[in-house]
């Protein structure tokens, strides 16, 4: 009993830590609708800046508080810079496009932090008062944890007062409800957004600095923080601060007690909880569904048949790709193989995000499932390469149709986060279930046999499967099915009113996309000769998102262009420079600013200049 | 038996009654207007009939079959088509493709993969577009159309389902006077030629009393008057709470 | 786009004159090196310093077989799939004579498998997975560092001397943590049938919920604790453990914690008396280490870490292997590296013929606080060769390599 009481308090303390990170994210999203992937980077910067300040200050509580606030202020300033320099230019871009820009920021901050603070974990020496404990139920409980337990609700209260008792807060809330209306009222939206970013970033920095007595400032904290924050924000309901606090409590306590009852499954537990909450409450615990007027009816450009020139260009590229083995060296061939696989992977996500209107943050789930299905078919079943590839289509396809059937009624970021939850569960199983998947060490020795042993032969097979697969997807999107899917996205009411069933259409799109991504994963497994949990990891999902967004969601060529651009850029930069993250991030940001409709989208605009879309 | 028979339909949102105990009938070849001040429950009524909303109580009989609990797509398949107050169209498609989409659904060709969608039912789509006088704009993106033209496209989409019952929510809003006349004229012609039943809402009383065979008047969800236009026009209660306001 | 041009040129050259035989002469011995430079900089940057220093020294002394060493280094971004592609680039474009490197076990295994496929030599420096030389061991892969098994065995030697009978374990929930706990339990139970493991905690890597984990461990009221967490998780765990008194009057055995990479962030909170494996760089007064430390400090203006030793020893091992093989022909090297003896800052080590594991060991000692810093005390060096299973068992565990 005593133990449970202490565990409860521990859960409350981690809930507060979680809330501090999530609060800023939910405030920013609520007002600007920006999915700020760089929120974890701000948290990390808060910790590093906090370390730099606090190690130079006397170690008394007052100075500590001052130092933490200083770190929060500095991070707020960085947030404003991020908003003003990068994001302000892309607010008008399609949904989620800002995510791409913030991903570029994540990459740049990683390298910048390494350059400024060095590779080692930096821990803040704790003076005695930070190490102190109090006796609770016969056990020693950290005094600092008690302080954290208090700070969460205090910050919540302060934010509530700020939002409900100040004129500025009223404007922010109005903007959360209805952006256009606020603009119509003559509020300077730019100033408002900057201020909101300052607040959100400052909260992230505050959380980062406050984490220092518990953990070191380290270079991995950005990604783990942002994923946690997303989970909290989504469970709580996007834009809802009390919701975020409730969700923090839920997750904090779940982890504290999960450790006791299912010590091996804590990772999965969090995502299962998120999935359960979203299936019962599709808008999170305290999130409100968007009123019909709030769902901005984006006018999407019309997708027309490719102009003849583009068709010839595509054909020329294909011919070039086919004859590549006659002039390309083995390394170029391996890069081309990866690019080709990326095309199918990106095209499959595009089916969901483009015509399907269903963004996915966890598309790697299907890629990973396909890779593991192929690998296990070979390793356990002794299957041939071709049979294994069939498994790589079927297994993810079946999973996708079942999963899709349940989740397609969700919309937007909620749906995206549910796919992320699924992907994380797949990843966790691959990573932790050593007996089945080989765990982190993966499954090795999957080199294709027989005639596929030669690199050109395998490359041609890859080309046939992946380009063929992408063409099949394209065909399906041009067929009545693709139109019906797009119809459902454009206007669900109208689609239903002409007899289309959104749920089966979307579930079918899920299955199609899942099967295609799985096939890409299966081919990838043989191209690399091995599979690893990372194939289903967040990084891989982000790769797919970046490719689709970079290319352009609203064109059929977008994912292809994006896959080639991103994979090519990544492969070349990784080889060329040790600062590849900084340069890749910068390149992504510049591309985002230059082509807010994606590369292919911008090309089309240029093409259609002077003509009606 | 009437084509449509509505019996004791009810719907409330959070305790506020939007449609209260509504009953009426509609026959083939009849044009019925549903009028009432803003917030009277007209659009809710449309949503209940077309399955976008589910009624709390009551029955909606289409040729004797209760459709009150069916999803919109099933109701459409039984021959009920509708337009929306704010036109709902597919903004990423051309005018013709919008109509083709409806025809594809009507001909149950959604799961056919042999040909691209844009090649299916082209002629049929063009005929429908000609009927609503949109043939010349068939290739345009719907996103760039004028409001009145959107309404026409939506009507063509609705007609693509070869409906027996057509629900039109404010079909002429945003149109110039002569265009209104033309659109309502078209609707009347369809009623005459195809034996279609039309239920429509409309703010313009000229249009209502000129075109409707019968008129229903709704106020705060309840039916307060029904009958031929002349009778409704003379109804004192209607004059008090509704026409007086106009 | 230098890349494509070079690729095209080599491509055409290969088509035009496939039989050109280059003069061996003073052509450098090219080592294709891959590691997780951006993903794990705290280890790999000192490691890079280490191999740079060794290359400089070897070349200053006239190189190997009269040829200088040249290292072509690549960043795998922490992803095995990228490591495989870069390994191909190193072999096909850079024409390296052998591959080397690796920090993450999965990268090591992926490159090892690729090396087997391409029949090229791979010297794995840091990856600890036992599978690298056993279950997945192959003719072309040699491994430098003492494996998870060996480190567990070294710790067990000390742990068995403890009076403690009631143990708990905490380890990151993935292959490394799982196999470290598995071996430790197995080996300790063999030596001490009276010990019991009463609880285990498996925090997700990088996401430890330290307070709850510490409380859950304390509840089992253990006499001793086995810790496998490292890096940020370890800092977090130690701080909560200190405040909550988990480590008081309890023995703690902790893998890798004595390595400067992991010990230094603990600072003045380093718990005293933990039995750890690691590297007390300032205290090891053998000439080999002193020489290494001073050369390193002179060149890089900072002290060496464990990674530095690994990078340094890797080059020494390769130099010795190539010298023993007599040339850089892969098949000769695959045979010749077996038994190659090399000197490291830790002392002399050799690659075993039976499983291609090197006998490089590590230091075992106890943590103490000195001037507000954690250091190792009462340490001694354990030769890795003494902590491996009997040959018959090794052969059984290494089915694939033949």
PDB file of C-alpha atoms in Angstrom, chain A residues 27-34 79-80 82-84 87-88 90-92 98 168 171-172 174-176 178-180 182-183 187-201:
ATOM      1  CA  UNK A  27      -0.872  26.074 -27.285  1.00  0.00           C
ATOM      2  CA  UNK A  28       1.030  26.470 -30.546  1.00  0.00           C
ATOM      3  CA  UNK A  29      -1.107  23.962 -32.367  1.00  0.00           C
ATOM      4  CA  UNK A  30      -4.348  25.336 -31.016  1.00  0.00           C
ATOM      5  CA  UNK A  31      -3.742  28.773 -32.440  1.00  0.00           C
ATOM      6  CA  UNK A  32      -1.518  28.309 -35.460  1.00  0.00           C
ATOM      7  CA  UNK A  33      -2.438  24.748 -36.481  1.00  0.00           C
ATOM      8  CA  UNK A  34       1.265  24.160 -36.972  1.00  0.00           C
ATOM      9  CA  UNK A  79      10.899  30.169 -30.827  1.00  0.00           C
ATOM     10  CA  UNK A  80      10.053  33.624 -32.076  1.00  0.00           C
ATOM     11  CA  UNK A  82      11.775  30.098 -35.741  1.00  0.00           C
ATOM     12  CA  UNK A  83       8.304  31.507 -36.286  1.00  0.00           C
ATOM     13  CA  UNK A  84       9.390  34.722 -37.922  1.00  0.00           C
ATOM     14  CA  UNK A  87       7.093  29.399 -40.420  1.00  0.00           C
ATOM     15  CA  UNK A  88       5.603  32.765 -41.229  1.00  0.00           C
ATOM     16  CA  UNK A  90       4.470  28.854 -45.040  1.00  0.00           C
ATOM     17  CA  UNK A  91       1.238  29.404 -43.116  1.00  0.00           C
ATOM     18  CA  UNK A  92      -0.693  29.492 -46.356  1.00  0.00           C
ATOM     19  CA  UNK A  98       4.737  23.355 -41.931  1.00  0.00           C
ATOM     20  CA  UNK A 168      -4.313  38.924 -25.003  1.00  0.00           C
ATOM     21  CA  UNK A 171      -7.584  37.039 -28.501  1.00  0.00           C
ATOM     22  CA  UNK A 172      -5.605  33.833 -28.420  1.00  0.00           C
ATOM     23  CA  UNK A 174     -10.648  33.558 -30.216  1.00  0.00           C
ATOM     24  CA  UNK A 175      -7.945  32.637 -32.692  1.00  0.00           C
ATOM     25  CA  UNK A 176      -8.101  29.050 -31.494  1.00  0.00           C
ATOM     26  CA  UNK A 178     -11.861  30.835 -35.472  1.00  0.00           C
ATOM     27  CA  UNK A 179      -8.810  32.198 -37.186  1.00  0.00           C
ATOM     28  CA  UNK A 180     -10.595  34.085 -39.941  1.00  0.00           C
ATOM     29  CA  UNK A 182      -9.898  37.071 -35.440  1.00  0.00           C
ATOM     30  CA  UNK A 183      -8.303  38.388 -38.580  1.00  0.00           C
ATOM     31  CA  UNK A 187      -6.089  41.664 -34.775  1.00  0.00           C
ATOM     32  CA  UNK A 188      -2.550  41.622 -36.090  1.00  0.00           C
ATOM     33  CA  UNK A 189      -2.303  37.920 -36.690  1.00  0.00           C
ATOM     34  CA  UNK A 190       1.442  37.974 -37.227  1.00  0.00           C
ATOM     35  CA  UNK A 191       2.053  39.500 -33.843  1.00  0.00           C
ATOM     36  CA  UNK A 192      -0.362  37.095 -32.238  1.00  0.00           C
ATOM     37  CA  UNK A 193       1.301  34.070 -33.784  1.00  0.00           C
ATOM     38  CA  UNK A 194       4.754  35.290 -32.789  1.00  0.00           C
ATOM     39  CA  UNK A 195       3.587  35.766 -29.237  1.00  0.00           C
ATOM     40  CA  UNK A 196       2.012  32.336 -29.160  1.00  0.00           C
ATOM     41  CA  UNK A 197       5.232  30.821 -30.429  1.00  0.00           C
ATOM     42  CA  UNK A 198       7.158  32.670 -27.776  1.00  0.00           C
ATOM     43  CA  UNK A 199       4.850  31.270 -25.132  1.00  0.00           C
ATOM     44  CA  UNK A 200       4.974  27.730 -26.485  1.00  0.00           C
ATOM     45  CA  UNK A 201       8.728  27.734 -26.963  1.00  0.00           C
TER      46      UNK A 201
END
